[in-house]
mmCIF file of C-alpha atoms and ligand atoms in Angstrom:
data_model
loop_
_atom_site.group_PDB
_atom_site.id
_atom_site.type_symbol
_atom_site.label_atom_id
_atom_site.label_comp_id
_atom_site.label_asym_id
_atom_site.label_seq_id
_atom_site.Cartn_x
_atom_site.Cartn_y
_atom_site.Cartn_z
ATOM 1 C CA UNK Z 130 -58.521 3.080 -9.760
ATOM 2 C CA UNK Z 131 -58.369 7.073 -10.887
ATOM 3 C CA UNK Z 132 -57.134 7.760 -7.429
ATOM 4 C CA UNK Z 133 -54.478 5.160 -7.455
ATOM 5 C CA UNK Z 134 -53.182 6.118 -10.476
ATOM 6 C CA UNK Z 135 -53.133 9.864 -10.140
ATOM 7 C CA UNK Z 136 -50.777 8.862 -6.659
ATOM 8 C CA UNK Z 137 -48.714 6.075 -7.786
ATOM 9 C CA UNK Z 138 -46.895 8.502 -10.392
ATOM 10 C CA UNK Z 139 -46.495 11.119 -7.932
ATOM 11 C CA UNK Z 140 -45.103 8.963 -5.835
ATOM 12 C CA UNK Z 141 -42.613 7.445 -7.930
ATOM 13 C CA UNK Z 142 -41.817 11.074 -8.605
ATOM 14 C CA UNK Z 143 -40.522 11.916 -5.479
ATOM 15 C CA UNK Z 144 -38.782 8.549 -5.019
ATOM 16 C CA UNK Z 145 -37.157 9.632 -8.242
ATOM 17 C CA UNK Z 146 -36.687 13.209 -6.705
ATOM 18 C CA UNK Z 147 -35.042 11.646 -3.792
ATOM 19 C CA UNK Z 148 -32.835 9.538 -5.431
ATOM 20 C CA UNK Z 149 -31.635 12.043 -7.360
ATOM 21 C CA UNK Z 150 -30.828 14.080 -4.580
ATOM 22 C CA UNK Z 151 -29.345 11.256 -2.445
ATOM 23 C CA UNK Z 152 -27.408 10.191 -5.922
ATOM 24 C CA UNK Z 153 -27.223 6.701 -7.485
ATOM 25 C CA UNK Z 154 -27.159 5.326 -4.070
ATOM 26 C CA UNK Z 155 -28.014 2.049 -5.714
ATOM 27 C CA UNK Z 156 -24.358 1.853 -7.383
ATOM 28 C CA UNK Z 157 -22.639 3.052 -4.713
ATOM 29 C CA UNK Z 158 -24.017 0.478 -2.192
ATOM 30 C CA UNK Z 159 -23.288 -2.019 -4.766
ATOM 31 C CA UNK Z 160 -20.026 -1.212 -4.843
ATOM 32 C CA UNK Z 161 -19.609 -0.985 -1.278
ATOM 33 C CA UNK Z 162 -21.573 -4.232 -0.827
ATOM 34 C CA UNK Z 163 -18.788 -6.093 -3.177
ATOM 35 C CA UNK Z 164 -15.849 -4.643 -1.476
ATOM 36 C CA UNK Z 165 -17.616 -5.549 1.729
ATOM 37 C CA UNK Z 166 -17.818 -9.199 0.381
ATOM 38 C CA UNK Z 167 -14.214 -9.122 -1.032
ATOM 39 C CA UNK Z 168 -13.199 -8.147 2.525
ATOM 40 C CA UNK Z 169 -14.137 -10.868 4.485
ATOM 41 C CA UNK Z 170 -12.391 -10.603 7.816
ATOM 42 C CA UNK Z 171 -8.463 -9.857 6.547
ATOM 43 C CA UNK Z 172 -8.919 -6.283 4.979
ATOM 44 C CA UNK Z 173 -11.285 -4.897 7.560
ATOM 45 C CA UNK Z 174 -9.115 -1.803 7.987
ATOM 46 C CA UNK Z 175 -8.908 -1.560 3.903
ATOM 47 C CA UNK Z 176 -12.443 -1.104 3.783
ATOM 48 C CA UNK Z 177 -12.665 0.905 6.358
ATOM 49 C CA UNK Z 178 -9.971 3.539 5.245
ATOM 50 C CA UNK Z 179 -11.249 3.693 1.716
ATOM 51 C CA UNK Z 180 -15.011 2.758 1.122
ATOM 52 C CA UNK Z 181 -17.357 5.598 1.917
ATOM 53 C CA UNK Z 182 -19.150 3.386 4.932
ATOM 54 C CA UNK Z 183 -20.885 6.661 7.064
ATOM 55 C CA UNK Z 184 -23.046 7.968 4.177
ATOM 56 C CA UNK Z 185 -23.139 10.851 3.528
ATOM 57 C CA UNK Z 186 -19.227 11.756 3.957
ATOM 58 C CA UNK Z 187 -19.151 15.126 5.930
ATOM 59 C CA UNK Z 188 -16.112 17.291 4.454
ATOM 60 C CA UNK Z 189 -12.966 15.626 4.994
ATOM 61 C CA UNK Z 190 -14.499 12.634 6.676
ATOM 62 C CA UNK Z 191 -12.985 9.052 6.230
ATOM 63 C CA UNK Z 192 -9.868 9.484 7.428
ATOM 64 C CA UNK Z 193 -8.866 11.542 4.661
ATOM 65 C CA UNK Z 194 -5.260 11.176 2.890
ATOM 66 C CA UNK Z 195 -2.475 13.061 2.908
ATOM 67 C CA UNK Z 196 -2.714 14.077 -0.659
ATOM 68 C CA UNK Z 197 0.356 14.485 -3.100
ATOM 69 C CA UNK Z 198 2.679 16.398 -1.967
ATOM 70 C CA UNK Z 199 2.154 15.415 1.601
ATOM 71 C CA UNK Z 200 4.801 14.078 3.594
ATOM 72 C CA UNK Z 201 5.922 16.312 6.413
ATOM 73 C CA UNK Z 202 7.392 14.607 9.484
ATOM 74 C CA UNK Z 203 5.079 14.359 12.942
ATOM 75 C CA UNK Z 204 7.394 15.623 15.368
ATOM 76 C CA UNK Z 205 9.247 12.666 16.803
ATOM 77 C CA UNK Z 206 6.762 10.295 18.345
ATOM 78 C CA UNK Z 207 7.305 8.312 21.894
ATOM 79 C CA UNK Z 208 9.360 5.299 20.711
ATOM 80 C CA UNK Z 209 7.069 2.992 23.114
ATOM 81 C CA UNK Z 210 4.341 3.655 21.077
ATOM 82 C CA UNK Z 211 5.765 2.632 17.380
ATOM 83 C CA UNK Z 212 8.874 0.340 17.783
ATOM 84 C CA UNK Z 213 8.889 -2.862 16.685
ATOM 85 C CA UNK Z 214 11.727 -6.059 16.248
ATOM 86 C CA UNK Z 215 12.509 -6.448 12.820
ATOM 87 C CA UNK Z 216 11.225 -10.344 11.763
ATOM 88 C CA UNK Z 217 12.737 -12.911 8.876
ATOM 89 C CA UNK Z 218 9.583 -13.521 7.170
ATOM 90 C CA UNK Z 219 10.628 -15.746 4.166
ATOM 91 C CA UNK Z 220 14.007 -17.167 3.016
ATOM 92 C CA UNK Z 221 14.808 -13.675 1.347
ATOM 93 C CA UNK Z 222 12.294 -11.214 2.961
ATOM 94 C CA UNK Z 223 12.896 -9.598 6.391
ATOM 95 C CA UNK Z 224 10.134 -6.993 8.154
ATOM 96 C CA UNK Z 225 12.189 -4.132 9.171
ATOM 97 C CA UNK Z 226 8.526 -2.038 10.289
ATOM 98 C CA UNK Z 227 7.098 -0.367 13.090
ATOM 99 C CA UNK Z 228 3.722 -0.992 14.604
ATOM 100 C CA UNK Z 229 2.305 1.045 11.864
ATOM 101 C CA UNK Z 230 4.526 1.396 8.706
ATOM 102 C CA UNK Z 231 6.512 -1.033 6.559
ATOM 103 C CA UNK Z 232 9.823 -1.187 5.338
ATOM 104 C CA UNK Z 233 11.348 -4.625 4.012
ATOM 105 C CA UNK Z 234 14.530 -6.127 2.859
ATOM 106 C CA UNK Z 235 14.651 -8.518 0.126
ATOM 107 C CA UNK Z 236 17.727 -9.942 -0.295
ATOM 108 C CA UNK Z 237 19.516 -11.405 -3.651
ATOM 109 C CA UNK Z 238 22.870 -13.058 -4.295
ATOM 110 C CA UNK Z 239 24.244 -9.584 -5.016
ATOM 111 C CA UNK Z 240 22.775 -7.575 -2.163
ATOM 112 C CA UNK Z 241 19.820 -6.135 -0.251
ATOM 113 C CA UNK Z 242 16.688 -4.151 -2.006
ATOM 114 C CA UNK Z 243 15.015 -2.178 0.470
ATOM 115 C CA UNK Z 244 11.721 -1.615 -0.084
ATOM 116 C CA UNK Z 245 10.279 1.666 1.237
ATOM 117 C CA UNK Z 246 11.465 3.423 4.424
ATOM 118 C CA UNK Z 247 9.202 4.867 6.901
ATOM 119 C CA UNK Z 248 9.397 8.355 8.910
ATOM 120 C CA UNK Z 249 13.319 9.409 9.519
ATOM 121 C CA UNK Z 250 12.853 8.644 13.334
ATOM 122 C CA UNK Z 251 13.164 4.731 11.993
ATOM 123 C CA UNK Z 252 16.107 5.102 10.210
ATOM 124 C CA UNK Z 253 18.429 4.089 12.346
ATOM 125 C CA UNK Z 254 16.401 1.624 14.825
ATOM 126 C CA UNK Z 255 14.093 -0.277 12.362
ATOM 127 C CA UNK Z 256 16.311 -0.697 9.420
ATOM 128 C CA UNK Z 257 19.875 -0.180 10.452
ATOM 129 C CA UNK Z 258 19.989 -2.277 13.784
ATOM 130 C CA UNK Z 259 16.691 -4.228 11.845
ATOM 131 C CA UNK Z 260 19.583 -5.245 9.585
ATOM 132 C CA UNK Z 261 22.003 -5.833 11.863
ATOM 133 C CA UNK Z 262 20.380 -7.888 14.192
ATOM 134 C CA UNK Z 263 18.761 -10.165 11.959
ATOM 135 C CA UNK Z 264 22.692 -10.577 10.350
ATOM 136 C CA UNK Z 265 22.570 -8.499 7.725
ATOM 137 C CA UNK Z 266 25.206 -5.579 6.473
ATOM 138 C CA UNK Z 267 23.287 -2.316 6.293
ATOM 139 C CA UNK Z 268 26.291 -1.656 3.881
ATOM 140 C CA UNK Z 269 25.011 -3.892 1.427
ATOM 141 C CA UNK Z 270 22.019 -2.234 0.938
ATOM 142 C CA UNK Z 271 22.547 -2.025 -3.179
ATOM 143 C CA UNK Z 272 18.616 -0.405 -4.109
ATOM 144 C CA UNK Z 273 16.019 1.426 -2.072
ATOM 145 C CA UNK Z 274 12.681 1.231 -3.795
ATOM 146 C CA UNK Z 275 10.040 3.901 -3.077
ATOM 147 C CA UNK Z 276 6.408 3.337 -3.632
ATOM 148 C CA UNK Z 277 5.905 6.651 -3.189
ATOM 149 C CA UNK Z 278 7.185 9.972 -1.908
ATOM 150 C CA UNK Z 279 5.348 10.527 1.573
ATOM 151 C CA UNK Z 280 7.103 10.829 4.871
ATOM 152 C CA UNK Z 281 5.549 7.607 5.804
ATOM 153 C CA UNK Z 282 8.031 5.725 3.344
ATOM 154 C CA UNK Z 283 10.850 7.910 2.031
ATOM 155 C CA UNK Z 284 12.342 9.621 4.722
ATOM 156 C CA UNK Z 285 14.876 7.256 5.332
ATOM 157 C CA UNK Z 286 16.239 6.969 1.790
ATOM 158 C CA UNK Z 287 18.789 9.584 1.729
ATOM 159 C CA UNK Z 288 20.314 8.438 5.284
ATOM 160 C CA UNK Z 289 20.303 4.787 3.656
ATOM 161 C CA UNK Z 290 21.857 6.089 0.411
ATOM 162 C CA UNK Z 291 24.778 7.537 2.160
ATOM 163 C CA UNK Z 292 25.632 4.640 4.541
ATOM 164 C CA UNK Z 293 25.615 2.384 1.999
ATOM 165 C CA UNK Z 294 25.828 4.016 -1.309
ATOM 166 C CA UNK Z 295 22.505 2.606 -2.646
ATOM 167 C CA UNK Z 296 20.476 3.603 -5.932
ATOM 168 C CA UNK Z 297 17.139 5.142 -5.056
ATOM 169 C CA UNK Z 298 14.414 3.991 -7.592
ATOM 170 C CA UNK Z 299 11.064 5.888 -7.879
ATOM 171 C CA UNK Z 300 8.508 6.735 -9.823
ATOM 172 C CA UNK Z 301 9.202 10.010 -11.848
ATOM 173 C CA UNK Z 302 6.712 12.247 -10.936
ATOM 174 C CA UNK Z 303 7.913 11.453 -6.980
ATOM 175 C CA UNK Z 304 11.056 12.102 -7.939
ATOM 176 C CA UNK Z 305 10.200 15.172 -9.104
ATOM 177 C CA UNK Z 306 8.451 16.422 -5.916
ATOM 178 C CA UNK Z 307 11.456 14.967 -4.009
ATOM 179 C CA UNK Z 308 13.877 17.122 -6.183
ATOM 180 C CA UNK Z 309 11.772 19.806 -5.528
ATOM 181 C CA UNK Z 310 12.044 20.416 -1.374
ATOM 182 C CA UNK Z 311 14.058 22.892 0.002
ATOM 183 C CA UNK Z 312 14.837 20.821 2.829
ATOM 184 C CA UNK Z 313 13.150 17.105 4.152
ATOM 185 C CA UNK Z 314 13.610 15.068 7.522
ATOM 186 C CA UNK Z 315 16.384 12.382 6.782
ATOM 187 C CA UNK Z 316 17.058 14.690 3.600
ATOM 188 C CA UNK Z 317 17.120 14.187 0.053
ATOM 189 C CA UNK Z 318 18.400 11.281 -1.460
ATOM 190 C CA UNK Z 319 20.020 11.853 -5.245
ATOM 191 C CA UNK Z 320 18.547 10.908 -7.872
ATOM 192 C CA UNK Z 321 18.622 7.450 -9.041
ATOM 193 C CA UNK Z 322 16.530 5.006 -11.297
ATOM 194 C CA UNK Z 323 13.638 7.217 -12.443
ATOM 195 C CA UNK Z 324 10.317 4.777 -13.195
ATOM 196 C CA UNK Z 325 7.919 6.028 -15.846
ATOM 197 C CA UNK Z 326 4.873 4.476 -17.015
ATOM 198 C CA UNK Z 327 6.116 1.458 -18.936
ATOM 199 C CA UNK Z 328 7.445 0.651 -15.533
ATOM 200 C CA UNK Z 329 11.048 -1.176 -14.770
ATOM 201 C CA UNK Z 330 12.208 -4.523 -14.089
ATOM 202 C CA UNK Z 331 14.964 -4.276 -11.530
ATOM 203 C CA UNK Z 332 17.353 -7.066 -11.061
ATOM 204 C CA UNK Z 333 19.897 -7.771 -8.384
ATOM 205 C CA UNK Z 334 21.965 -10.770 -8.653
ATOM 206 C CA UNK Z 335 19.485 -13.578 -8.597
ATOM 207 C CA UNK Z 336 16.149 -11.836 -7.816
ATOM 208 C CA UNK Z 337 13.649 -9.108 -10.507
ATOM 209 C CA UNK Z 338 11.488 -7.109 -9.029
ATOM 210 C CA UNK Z 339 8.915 -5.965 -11.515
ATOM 211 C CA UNK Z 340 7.792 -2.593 -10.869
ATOM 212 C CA UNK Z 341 4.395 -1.270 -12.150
ATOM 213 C CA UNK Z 342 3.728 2.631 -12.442
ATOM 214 C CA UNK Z 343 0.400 2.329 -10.408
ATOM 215 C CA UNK Z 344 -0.280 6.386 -10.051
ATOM 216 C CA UNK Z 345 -3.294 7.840 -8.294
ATOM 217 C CA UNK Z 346 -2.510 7.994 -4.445
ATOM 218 C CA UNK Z 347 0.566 10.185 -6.082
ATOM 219 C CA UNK Z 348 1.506 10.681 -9.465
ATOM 220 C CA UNK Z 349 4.332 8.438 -9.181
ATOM 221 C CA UNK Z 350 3.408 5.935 -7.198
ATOM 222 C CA UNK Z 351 4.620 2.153 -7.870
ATOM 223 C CA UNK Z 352 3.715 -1.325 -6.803
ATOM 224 C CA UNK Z 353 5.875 -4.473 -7.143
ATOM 225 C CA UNK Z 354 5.307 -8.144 -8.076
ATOM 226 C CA UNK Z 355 8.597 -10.059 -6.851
ATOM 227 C CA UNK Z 356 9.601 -13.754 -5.433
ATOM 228 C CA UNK Z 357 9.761 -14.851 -2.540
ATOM 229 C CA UNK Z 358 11.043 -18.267 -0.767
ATOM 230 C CA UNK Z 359 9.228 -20.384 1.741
ATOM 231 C CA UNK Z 360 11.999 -22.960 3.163
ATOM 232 C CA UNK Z 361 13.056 -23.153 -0.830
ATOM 233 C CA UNK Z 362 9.716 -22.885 -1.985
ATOM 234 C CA UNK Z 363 9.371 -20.030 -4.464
ATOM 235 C CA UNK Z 364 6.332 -18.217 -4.081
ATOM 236 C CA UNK Z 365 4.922 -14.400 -5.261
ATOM 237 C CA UNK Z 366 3.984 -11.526 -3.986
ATOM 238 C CA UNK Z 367 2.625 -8.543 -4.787
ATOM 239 C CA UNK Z 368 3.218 -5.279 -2.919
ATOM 240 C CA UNK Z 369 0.293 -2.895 -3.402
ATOM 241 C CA UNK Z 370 2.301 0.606 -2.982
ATOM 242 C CA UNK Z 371 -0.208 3.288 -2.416
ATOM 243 C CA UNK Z 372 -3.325 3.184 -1.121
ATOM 244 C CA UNK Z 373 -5.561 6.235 0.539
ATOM 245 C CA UNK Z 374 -8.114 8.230 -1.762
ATOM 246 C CA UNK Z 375 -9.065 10.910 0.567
ATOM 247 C CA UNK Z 376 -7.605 13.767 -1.178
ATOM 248 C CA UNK Z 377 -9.306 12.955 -4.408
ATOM 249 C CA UNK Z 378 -12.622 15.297 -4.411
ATOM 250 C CA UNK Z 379 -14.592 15.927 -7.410
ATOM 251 C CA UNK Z 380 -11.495 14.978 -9.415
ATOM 252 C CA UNK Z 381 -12.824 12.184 -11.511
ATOM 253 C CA UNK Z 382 -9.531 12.002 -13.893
ATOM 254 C CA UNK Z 383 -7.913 11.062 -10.700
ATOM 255 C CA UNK Z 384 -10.450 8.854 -9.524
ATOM 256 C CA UNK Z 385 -10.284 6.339 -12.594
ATOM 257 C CA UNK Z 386 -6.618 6.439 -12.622
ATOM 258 C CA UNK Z 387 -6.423 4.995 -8.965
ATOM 259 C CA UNK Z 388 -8.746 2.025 -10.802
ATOM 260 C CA UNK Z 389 -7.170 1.409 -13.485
ATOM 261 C CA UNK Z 390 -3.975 1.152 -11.442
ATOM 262 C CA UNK Z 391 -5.449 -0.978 -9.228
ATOM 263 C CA UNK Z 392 -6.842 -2.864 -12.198
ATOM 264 C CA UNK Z 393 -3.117 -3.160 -13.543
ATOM 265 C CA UNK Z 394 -1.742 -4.442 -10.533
ATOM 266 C CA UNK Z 395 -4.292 -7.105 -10.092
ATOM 267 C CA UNK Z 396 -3.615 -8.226 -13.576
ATOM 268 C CA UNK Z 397 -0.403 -8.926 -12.803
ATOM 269 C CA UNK Z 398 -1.015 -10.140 -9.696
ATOM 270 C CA UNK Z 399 -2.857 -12.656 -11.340
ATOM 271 C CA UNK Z 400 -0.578 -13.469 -14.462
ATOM 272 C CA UNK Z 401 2.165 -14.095 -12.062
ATOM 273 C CA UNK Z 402 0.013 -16.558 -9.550
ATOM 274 C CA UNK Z 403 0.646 -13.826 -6.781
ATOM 275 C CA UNK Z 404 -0.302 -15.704 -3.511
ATOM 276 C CA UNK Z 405 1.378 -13.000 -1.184
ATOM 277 C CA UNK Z 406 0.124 -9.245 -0.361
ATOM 278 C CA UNK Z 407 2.065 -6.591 0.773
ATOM 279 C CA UNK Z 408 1.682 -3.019 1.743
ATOM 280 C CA UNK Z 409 3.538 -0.173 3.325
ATOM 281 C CA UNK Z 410 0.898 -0.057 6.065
ATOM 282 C CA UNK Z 411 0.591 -2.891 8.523
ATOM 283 C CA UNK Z 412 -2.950 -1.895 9.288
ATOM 284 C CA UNK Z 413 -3.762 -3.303 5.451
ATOM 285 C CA UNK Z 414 -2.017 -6.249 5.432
ATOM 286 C CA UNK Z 415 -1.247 -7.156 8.888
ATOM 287 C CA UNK Z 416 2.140 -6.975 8.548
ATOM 288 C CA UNK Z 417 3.394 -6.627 11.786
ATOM 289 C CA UNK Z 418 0.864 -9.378 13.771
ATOM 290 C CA UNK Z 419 1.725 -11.530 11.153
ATOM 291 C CA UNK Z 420 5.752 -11.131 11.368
ATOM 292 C CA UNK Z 421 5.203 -11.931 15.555
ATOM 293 C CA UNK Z 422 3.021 -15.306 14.031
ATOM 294 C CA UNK Z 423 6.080 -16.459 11.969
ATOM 295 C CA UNK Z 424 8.148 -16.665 15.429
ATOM 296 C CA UNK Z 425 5.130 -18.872 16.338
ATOM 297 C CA UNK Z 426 5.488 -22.882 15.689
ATOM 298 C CA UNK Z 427 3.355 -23.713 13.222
ATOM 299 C CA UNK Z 428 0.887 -26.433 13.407
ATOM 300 C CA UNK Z 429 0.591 -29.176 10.977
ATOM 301 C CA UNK Z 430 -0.701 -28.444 8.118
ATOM 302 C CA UNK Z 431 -0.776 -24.620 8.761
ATOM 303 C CA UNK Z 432 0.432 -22.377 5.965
ATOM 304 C CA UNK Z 433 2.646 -19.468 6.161
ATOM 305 C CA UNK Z 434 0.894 -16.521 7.752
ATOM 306 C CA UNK Z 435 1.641 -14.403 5.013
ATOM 307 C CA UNK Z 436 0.764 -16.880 1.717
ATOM 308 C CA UNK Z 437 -2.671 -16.266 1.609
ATOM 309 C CA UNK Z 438 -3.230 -17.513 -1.931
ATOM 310 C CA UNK Z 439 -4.152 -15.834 -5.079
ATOM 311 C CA UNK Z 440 -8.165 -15.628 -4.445
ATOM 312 C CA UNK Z 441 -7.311 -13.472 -1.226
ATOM 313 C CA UNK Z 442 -4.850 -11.198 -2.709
ATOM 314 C CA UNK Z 443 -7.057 -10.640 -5.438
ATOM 315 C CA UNK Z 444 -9.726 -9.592 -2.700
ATOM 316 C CA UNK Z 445 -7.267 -7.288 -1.728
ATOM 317 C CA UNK Z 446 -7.107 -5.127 -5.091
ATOM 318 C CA UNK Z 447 -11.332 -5.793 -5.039
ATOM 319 C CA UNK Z 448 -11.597 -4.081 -1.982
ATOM 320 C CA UNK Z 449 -9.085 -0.962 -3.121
ATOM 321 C CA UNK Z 450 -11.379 -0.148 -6.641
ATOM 322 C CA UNK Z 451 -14.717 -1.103 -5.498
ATOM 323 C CA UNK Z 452 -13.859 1.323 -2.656
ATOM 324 C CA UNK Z 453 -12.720 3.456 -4.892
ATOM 325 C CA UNK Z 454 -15.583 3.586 -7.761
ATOM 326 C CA UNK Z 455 -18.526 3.899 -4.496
ATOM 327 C CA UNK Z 456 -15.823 6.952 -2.931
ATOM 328 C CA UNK Z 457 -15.740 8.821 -6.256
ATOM 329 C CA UNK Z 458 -19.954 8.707 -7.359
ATOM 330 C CA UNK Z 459 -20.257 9.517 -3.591
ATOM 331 C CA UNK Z 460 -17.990 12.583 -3.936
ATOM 332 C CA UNK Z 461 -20.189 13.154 -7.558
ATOM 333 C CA UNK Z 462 -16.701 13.289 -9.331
ATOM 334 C CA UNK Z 463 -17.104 13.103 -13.193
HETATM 335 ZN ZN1 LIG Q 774 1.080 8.203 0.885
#
């Protein structure tokens, strides 16, 4: 009895030692473990670009994000390897992506809203002749909306802007990096509609988009919650506008802002029966296998490939701040 008590505590002491060295690895497989549940099968590559999966994360490990300020142009990649047709996706929604980044065209009564616009080597083939083939005026173009400003989705705004004449809307600290370049592929669009953190409802003819200040992957970054139309069917979605954590560190101020944004954007999601998800990366939300589905017949009974219901899209914003909450004790930000 004297000997199994003299090892027991010693032994829980070094468990305890080693926990403390490993960190609350309890919590942060918890985490992981519900973001791996909210998951399921349709935001694999979510969980796999945010949640710290390969413990421990080496130095820049898990695919890292640009952080703010980011945004220079990859020189001009092989088109082969990112073009894609632009797709009609609902009543008033057209895909205008490549393979790998989004850019979308909701279209009103009054006009077309762009939302977000890819690398400047797009411009002209994705949303332009995008537009134009699907039987749309590139001239109408009356608002591009930036989630936020990273190559991957503003470099087309100023070469929109001048064909058309279009207001850019952004969130204010974006446009503030954006005012601040010398010089940016596709250049730099004037300033617009400047969104601060009470957000902005933007309406066009018969269509509001309700934009959310959701900072964290930038300072300005914003996410939507608009309507869409299913053969005259009005249904919502909600675009989730910025998404990689990589650049985040020890940062912990950063860290719970991400959450909380995420946590905002769910809400709403929610309040407004949100049963669509969007992104500005078709590796999150699938965006360009499911635009070639829509050209698909459908089967009885089959729903639209992108209504996927409230309970999934609220997986969606699951995934992004359990990821987020395991990536930040992982990193030991405070
Ligand atoms: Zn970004």
């Amino acid at each position: 009895m004297k000997i199994v008590y003299k090892i027991t505590p010693m032994l829980a002491g070094l468990a305890l030692a080693g926990a403390a060295i490993a960190q609350p690895a309890d919590s942060i497989d918890a985490h992981i473990a519900t973001a791996r549940t909210a998951a399921g099968a349709d935001y694999r590559n979510t969980l796999l670009n945010l949640c710290p999966l390969f413990a421990p994360a080496q130095p820049g490990a898990g695919r890292g994000a640009p952080g703010r300020g980011a945004g220079g142009a990859p020189a001009t990649p092989d088109r082969a390897g990112w073009y894609a047709p632009p797709f009609k996706i609902f009543d008033n929604l057209y895909w205008l992506g490549s393979r790998q980044f989004s850019s979308w065209a909701l279209t009103t009564s009054a006009g077309i809203i762009i939302i977000d616009t890819n690398f400047a080597y797009t411009t002209q083939a994705e949303i332009v002749d995008g537009l134009t083939k699907l039987g749309l005026n590139p001239k109408d173009i009356k608002y591009v909306i930036l989630s936020h400003a990273h190559g991957d989705h503003d470099q087309g705004a100023a070469d929109l802007q001048k064909l058309s004449g279009a207001q850019v809307v952004m969130g204010a600290a974006d446009w503030d990096m954006t005012l601040a370049r010398k010089e940016y592929p596709g250049g730099i669009p004037t300033k617009g509609i400047s969104v601060g953190a009470q957000g902005h409802k933007l309406t066009l003819g018969d269509t509001t988009v309700d934009i959310y200040a959701t900072p964290g992957h930038t300072d300005g970054t914003l996410s939507y919650i608009f309507p869409v139309k299913d053969g005259g069917r009005p249904v919502m979605a909600a675009y989730s506008g910025g998404t990689l954590t990589g650049a985040f560190g020890t940062n912990g101020a950063r860290w719970d802002e991400y959450v909380a944004s995420q946590k905002k954007i769910a809400a709403a999601a929610a309040a407004a029966n949100a049963q669509v998800i969007l992104s500005n990366h078709s590796e999150y939300d699938g965006a360009y296998t499911k635009a070639r589905l829509i050209a698909a017949p459908r089967q009885a009974g089959e729903t639209h490939p992108f209504i996927v219901g409230q309970a999934s899209v609220q997986r969606y914003f699951t995934v992004m701040q359990e990821c987020a909450i395991a990536a930040k004790l992982r990193n030991g930000a405070k």
